[in-house]
PDB file of C-alpha atoms in Angstrom:
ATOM      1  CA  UNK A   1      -4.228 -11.564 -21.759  1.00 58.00           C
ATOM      2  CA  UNK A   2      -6.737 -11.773 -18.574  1.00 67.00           C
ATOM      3  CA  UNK A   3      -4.596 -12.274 -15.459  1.00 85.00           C
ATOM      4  CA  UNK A   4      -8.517 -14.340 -14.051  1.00 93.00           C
ATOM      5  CA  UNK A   5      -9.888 -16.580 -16.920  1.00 95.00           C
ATOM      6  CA  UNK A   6     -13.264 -17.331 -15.856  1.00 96.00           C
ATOM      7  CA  UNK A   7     -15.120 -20.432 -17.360  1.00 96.00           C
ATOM      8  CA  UNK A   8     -18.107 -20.602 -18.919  1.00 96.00           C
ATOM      9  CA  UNK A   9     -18.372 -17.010 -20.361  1.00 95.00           C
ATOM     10  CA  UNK A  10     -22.306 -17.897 -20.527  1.00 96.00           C
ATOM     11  CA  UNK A  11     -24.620 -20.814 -18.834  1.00 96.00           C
ATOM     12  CA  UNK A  12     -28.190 -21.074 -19.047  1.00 97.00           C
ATOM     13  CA  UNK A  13     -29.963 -23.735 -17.338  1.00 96.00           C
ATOM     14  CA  UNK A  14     -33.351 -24.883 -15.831  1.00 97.00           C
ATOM     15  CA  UNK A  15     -34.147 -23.917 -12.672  1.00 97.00           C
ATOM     16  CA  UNK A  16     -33.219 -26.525  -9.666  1.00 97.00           C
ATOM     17  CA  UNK A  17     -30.585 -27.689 -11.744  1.00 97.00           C
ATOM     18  CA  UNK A  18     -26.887 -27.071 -10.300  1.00 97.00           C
ATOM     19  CA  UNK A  19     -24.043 -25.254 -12.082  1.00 97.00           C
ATOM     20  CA  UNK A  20     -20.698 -24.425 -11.530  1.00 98.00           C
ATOM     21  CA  UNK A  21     -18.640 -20.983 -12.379  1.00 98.00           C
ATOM     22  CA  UNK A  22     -14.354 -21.238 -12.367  1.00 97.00           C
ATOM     23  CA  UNK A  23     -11.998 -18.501 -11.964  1.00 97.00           C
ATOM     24  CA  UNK A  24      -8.189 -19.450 -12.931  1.00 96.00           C
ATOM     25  CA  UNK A  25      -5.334 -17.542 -13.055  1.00 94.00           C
ATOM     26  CA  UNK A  26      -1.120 -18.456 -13.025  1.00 92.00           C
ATOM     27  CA  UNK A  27      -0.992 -15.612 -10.386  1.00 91.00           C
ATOM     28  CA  UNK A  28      -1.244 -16.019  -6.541  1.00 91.00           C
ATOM     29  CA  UNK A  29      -3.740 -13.775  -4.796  1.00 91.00           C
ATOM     30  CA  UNK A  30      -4.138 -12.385  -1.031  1.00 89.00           C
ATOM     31  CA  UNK A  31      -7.525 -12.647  -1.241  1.00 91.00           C
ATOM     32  CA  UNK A  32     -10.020 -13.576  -4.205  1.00 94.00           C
ATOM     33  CA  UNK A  33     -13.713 -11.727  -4.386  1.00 94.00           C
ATOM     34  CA  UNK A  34     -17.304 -12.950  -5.882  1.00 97.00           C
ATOM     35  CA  UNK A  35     -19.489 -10.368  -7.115  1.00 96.00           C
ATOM     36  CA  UNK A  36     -22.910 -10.354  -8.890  1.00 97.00           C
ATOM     37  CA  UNK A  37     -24.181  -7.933 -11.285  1.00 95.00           C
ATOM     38  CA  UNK A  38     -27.854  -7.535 -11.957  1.00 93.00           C
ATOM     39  CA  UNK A  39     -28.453  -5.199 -15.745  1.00 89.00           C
ATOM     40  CA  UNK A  40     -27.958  -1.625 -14.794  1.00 88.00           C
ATOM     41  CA  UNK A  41     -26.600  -1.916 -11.751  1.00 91.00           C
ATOM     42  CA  UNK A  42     -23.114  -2.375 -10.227  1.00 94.00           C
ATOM     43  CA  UNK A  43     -21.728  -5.612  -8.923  1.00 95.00           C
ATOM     44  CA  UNK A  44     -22.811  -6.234  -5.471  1.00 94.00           C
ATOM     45  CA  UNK A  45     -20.306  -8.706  -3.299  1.00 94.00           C
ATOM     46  CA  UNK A  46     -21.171 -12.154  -2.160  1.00 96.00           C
ATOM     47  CA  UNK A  47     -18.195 -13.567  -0.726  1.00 95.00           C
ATOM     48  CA  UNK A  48     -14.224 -13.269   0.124  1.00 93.00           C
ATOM     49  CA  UNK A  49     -12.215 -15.987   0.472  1.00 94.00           C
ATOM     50  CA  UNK A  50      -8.408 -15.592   1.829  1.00 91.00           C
ATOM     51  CA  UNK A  51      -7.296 -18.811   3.154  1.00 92.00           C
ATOM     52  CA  UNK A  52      -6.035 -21.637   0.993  1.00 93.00           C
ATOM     53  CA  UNK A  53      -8.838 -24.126   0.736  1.00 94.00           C
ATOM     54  CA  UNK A  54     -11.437 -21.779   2.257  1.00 95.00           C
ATOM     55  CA  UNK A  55     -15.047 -23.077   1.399  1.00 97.00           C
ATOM     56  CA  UNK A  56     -17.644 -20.566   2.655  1.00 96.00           C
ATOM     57  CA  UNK A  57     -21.049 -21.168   1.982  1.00 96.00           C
ATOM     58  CA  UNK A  58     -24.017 -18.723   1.263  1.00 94.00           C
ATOM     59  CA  UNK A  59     -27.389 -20.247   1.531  1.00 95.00           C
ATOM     60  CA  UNK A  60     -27.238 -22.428  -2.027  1.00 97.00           C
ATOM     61  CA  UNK A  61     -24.602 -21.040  -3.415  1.00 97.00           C
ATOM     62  CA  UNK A  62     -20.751 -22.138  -2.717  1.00 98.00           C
ATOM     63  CA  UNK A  63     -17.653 -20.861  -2.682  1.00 97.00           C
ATOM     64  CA  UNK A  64     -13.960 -22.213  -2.557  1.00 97.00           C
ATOM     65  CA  UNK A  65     -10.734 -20.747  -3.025  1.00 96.00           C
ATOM     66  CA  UNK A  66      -7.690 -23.166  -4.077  1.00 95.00           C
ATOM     67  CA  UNK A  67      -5.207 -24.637  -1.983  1.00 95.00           C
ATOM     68  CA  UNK A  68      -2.863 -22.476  -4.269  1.00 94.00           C
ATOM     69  CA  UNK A  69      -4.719 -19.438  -3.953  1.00 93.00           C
ATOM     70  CA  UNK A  70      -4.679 -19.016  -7.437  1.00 94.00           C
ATOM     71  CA  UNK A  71      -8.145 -20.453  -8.637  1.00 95.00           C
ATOM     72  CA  UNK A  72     -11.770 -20.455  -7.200  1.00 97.00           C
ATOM     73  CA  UNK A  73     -15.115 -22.268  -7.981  1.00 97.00           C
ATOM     74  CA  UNK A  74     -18.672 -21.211  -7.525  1.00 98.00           C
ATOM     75  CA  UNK A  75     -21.227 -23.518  -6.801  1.00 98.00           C
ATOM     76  CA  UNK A  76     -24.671 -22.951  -6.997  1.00 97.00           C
ATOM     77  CA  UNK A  77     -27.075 -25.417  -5.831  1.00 97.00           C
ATOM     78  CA  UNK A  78     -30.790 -26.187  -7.467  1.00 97.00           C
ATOM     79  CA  UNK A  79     -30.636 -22.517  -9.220  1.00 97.00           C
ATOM     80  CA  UNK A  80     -33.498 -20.264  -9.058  1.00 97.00           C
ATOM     81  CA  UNK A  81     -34.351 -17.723 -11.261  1.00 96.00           C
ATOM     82  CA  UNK A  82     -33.280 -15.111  -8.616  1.00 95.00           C
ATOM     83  CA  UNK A  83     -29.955 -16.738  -9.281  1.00 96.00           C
ATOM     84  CA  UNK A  84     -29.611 -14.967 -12.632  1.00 96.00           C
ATOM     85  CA  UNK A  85     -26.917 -12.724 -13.545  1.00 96.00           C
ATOM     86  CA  UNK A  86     -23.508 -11.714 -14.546  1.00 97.00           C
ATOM     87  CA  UNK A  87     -21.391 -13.647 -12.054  1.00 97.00           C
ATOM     88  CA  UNK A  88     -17.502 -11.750 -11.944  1.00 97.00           C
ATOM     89  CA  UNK A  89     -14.276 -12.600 -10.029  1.00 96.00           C
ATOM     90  CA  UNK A  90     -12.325 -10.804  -9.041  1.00 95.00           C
ATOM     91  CA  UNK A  91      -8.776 -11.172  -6.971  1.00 92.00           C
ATOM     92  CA  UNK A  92      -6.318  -9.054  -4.843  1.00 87.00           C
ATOM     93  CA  UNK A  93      -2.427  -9.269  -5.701  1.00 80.00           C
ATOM     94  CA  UNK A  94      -0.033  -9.249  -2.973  1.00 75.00           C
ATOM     95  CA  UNK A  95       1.476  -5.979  -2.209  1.00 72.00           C
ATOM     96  CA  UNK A  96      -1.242  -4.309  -4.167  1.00 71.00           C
ATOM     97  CA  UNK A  97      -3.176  -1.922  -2.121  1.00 72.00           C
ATOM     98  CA  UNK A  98      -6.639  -3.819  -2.223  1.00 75.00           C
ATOM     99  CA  UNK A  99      -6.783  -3.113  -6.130  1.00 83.00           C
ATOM    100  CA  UNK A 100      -9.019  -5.454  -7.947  1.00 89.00           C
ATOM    101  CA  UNK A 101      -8.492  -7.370 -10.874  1.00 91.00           C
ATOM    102  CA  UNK A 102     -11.558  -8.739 -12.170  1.00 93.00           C
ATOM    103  CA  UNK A 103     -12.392 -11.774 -14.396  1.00 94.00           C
ATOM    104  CA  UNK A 104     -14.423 -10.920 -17.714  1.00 94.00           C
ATOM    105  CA  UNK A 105     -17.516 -12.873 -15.937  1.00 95.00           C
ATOM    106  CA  UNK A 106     -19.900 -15.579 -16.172  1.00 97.00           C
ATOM    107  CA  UNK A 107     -23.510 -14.898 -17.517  1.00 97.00           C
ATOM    108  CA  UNK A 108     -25.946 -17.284 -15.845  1.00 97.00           C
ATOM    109  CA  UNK A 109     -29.722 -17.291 -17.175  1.00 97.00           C
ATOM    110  CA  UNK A 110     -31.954 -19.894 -14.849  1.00 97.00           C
ATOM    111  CA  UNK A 111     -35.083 -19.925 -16.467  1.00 97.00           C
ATOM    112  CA  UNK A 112     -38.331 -21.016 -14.897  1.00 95.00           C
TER     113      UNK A 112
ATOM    114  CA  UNK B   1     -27.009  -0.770   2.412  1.00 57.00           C
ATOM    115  CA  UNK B   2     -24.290   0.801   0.298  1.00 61.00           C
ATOM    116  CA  UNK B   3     -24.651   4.849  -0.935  1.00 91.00           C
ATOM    117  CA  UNK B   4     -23.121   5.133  -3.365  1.00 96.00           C
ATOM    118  CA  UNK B   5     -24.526   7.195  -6.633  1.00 96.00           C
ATOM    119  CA  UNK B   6     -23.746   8.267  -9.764  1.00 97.00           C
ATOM    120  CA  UNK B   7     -25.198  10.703 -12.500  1.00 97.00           C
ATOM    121  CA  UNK B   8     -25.641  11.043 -15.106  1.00 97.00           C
ATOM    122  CA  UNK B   9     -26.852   6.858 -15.667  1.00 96.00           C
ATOM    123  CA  UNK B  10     -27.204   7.384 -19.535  1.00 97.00           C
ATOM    124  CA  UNK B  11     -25.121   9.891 -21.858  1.00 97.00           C
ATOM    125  CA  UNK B  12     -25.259  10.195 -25.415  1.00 97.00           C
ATOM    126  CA  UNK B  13     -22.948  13.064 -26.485  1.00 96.00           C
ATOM    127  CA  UNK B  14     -21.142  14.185 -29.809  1.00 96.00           C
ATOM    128  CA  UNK B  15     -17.437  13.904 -31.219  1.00 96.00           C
ATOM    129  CA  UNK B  16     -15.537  16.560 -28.743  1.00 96.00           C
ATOM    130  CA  UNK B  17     -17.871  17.397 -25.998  1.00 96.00           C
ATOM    131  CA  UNK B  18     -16.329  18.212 -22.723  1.00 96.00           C
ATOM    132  CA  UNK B  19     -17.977  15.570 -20.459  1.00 96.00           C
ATOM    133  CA  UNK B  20     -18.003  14.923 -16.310  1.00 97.00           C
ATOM    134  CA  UNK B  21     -19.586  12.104 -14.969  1.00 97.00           C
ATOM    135  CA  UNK B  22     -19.984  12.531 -11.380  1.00 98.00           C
ATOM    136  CA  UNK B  23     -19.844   9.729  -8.561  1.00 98.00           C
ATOM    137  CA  UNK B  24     -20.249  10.630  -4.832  1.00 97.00           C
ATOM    138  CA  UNK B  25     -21.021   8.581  -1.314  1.00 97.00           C
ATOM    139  CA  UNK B  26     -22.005   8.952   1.849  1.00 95.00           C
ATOM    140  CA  UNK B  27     -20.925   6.543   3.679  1.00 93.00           C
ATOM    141  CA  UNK B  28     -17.369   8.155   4.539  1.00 92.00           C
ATOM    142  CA  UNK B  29     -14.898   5.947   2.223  1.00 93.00           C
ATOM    143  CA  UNK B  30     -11.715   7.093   2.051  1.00 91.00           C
ATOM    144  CA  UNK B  31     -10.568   4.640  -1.267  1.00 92.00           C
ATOM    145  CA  UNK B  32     -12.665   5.723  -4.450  1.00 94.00           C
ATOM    146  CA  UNK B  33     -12.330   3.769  -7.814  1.00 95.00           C
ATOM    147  CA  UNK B  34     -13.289   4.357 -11.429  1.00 96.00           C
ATOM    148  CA  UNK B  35     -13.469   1.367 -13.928  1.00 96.00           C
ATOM    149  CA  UNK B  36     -14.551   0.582 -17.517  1.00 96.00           C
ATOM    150  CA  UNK B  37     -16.480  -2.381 -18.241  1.00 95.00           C
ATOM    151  CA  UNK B  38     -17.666  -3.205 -21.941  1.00 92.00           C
ATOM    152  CA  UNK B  39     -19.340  -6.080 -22.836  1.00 87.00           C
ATOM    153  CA  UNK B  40     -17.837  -9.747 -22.651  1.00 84.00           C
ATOM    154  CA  UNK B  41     -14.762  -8.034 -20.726  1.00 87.00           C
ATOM    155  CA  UNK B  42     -13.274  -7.747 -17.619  1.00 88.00           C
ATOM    156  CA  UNK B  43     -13.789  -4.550 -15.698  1.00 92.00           C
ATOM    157  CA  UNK B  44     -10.954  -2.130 -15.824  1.00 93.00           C
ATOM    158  CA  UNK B  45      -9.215   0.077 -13.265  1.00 93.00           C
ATOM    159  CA  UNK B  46      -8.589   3.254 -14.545  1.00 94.00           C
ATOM    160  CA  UNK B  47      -8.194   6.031 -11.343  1.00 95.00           C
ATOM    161  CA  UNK B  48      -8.577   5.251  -7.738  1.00 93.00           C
ATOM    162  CA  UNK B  49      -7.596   7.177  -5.062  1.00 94.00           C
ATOM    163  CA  UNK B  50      -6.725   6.868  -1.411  1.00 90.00           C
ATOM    164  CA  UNK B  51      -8.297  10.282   0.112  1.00 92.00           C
ATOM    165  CA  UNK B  52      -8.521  13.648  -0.358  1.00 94.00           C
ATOM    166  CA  UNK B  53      -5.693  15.006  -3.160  1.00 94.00           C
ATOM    167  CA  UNK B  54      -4.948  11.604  -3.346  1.00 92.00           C
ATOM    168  CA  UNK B  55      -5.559  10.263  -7.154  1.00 94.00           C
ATOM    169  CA  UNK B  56      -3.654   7.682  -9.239  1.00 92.00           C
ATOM    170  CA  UNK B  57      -4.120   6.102 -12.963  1.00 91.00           C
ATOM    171  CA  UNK B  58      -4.640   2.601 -12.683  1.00 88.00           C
ATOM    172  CA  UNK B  59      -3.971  -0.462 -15.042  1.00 80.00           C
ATOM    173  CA  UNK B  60      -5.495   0.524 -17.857  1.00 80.00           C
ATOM    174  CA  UNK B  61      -4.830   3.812 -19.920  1.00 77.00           C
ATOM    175  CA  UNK B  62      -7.127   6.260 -20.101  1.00 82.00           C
ATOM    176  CA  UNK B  63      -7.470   9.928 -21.664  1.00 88.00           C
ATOM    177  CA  UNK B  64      -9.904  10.144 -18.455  1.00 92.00           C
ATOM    178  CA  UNK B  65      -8.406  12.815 -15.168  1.00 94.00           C
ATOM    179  CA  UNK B  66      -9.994  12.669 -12.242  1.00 96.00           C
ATOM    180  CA  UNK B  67     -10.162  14.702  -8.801  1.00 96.00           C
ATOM    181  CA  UNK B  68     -10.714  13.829  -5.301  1.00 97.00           C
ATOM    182  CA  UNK B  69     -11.379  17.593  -3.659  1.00 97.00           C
ATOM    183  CA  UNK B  70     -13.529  16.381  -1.145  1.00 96.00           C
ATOM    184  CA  UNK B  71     -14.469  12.760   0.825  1.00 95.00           C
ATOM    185  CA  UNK B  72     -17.350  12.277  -0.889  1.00 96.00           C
ATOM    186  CA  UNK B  73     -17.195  13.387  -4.558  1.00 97.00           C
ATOM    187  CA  UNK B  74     -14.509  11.707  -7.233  1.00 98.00           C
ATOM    188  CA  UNK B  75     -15.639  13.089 -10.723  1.00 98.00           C
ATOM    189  CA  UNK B  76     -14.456  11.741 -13.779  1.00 97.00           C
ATOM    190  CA  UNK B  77     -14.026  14.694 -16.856  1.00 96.00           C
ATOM    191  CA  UNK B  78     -13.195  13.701 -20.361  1.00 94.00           C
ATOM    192  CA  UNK B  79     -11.998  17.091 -22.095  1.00 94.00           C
ATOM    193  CA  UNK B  80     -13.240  15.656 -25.857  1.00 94.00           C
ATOM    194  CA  UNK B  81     -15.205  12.709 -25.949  1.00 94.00           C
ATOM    195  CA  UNK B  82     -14.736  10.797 -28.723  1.00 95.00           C
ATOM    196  CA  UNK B  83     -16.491   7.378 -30.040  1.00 96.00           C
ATOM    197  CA  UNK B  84     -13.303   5.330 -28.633  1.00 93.00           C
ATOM    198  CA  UNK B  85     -14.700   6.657 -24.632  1.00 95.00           C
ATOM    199  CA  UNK B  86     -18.153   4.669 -25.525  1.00 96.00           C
ATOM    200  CA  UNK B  87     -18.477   2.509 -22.421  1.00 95.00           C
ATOM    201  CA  UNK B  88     -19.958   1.814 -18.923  1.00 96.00           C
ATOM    202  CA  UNK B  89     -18.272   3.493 -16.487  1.00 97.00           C
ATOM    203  CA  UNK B  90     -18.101   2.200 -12.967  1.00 97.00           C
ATOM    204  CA  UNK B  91     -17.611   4.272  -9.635  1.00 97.00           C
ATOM    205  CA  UNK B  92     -16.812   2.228  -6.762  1.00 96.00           C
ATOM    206  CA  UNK B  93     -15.820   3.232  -2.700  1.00 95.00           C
ATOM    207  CA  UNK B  94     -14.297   1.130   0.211  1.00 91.00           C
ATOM    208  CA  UNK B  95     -13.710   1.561   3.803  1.00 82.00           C
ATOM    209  CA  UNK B  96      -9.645   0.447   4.077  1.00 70.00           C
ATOM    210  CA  UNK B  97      -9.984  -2.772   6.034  1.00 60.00           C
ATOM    211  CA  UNK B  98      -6.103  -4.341   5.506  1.00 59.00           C
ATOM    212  CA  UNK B  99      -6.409  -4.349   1.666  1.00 61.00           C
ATOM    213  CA  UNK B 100      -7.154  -8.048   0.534  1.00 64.00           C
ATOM    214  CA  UNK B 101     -10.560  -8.203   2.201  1.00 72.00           C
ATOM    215  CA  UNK B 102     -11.825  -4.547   1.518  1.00 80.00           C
ATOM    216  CA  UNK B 103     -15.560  -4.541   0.266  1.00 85.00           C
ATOM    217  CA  UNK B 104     -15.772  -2.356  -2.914  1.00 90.00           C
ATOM    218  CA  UNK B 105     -18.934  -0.872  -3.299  1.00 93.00           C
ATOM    219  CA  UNK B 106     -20.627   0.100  -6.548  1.00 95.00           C
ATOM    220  CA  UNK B 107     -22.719   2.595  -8.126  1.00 96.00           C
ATOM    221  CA  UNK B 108     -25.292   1.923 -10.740  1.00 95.00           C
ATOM    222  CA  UNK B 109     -23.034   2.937 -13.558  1.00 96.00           C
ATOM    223  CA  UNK B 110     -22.866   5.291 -16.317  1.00 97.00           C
ATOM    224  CA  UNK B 111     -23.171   4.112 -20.031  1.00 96.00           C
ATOM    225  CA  UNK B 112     -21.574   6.837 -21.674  1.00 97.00           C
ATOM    226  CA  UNK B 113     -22.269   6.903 -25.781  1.00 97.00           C
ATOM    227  CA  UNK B 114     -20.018   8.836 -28.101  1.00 97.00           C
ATOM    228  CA  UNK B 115     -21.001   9.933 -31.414  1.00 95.00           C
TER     229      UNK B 115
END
């Protein structure tokens, strides 16, 4: 069982359309992470939200971590192609050392 | 700009080969990580450590040891490979920052094929 279900698993959509990426879990998190990995590369990280409620935003895309601290959305506003990618979440127990625990991902394709 | 690097990026080795894939940085991270990631699945934790002599297994099981002899390097040896260790294998460094907000930094991966 994943402790971060992330919904869809895949998305493709035209570009300057908008889309939206969820990460669940039943667990409550210090902190929850965005990453995005490119093929053959590692995941790079876009954003970390702590507070309850936190909405950051990074040029079109944004991000927002529940009032619970156990979910978070992405938001990506009229996608680019540039946008494409493997899209993972990932969140920090409490008490446990900064250790990741990633979400399976979300594989967005924006196509031109 | 995160240096981080690992070799070698592609491995395609038979039944019981002793394999190391090696992972070092330069940016002077204490906190070095290894994970698994296959397709469709959530990346793994399977060794991290905190510094030097420092090195722990991590959520999920491996036949994998590691070692952590100096700041930089944290190789990962498998003493006989076998098909079930086919996989991308992630090395990953952070600076300790207060532990929920600590940037993980990534290499480029190994995908590791087992004959």
């Amino acid at each position: 069982t994943q402790l971060l279900e992330q919904s869809p698993q895949f998305l493709s959509i035209q570009e300057g359309e908008n889309l939206t990426v969820y990460c669940n879990s039943s667990s409550v998190f210090s902190s929850l992470q965005w990453y995005r990995q490119e093929p053959g590369e590692g995941p790079v990280l876009l954003v970390t939200v702590v507070t309850g409620g936190e909405v950051k935003k990074l040029k079109r895309l944004t991000f927002q971590f529940g009032d619970a601290r156990k979910d978070s959305s992405l938001h990506i506003t009229a996608a680019q192609p540039g946008d494409t990618g493997l899209y993972l979440c990932a969140g920090v127990k409490v008490d446990s050392w900064g250790k990741l625990q990633f979400g399976a991902g979300t594989q967005v394709v924006v196509t031109p | 700009e995160a240096d981080i690097y690992q070799t070698p990026r592609y491995l395609v080795i038979g039944t019981g080969k002793k394999i190391t894939l090696e992972c070092s940085q330069t940016m002077g991270h204490d906190k070095m990580y290894w994970y698994q990631q296959d397709p469709g699945m959530e990346l793994h934790l399977i060794h991290y450590s905190y510094g030097v002599n420092s090195t722990e297994k991590g959520d999920l099981s491996s036949e994998s040891t590691v070692s952590r002899i100096r700041t930089e390097h944290f190789p990962l040896t498998l003493e006989s490979a076998r098909p079930s260790h086919t996989s991308q294998y992630l090395c990953a460094s952070s600076e300790y920052a207060g532990g929920s907000t600590d940037t993980q930094y990534f290499g480029p991966g190994t995908r590791l094929t087992v004959l």
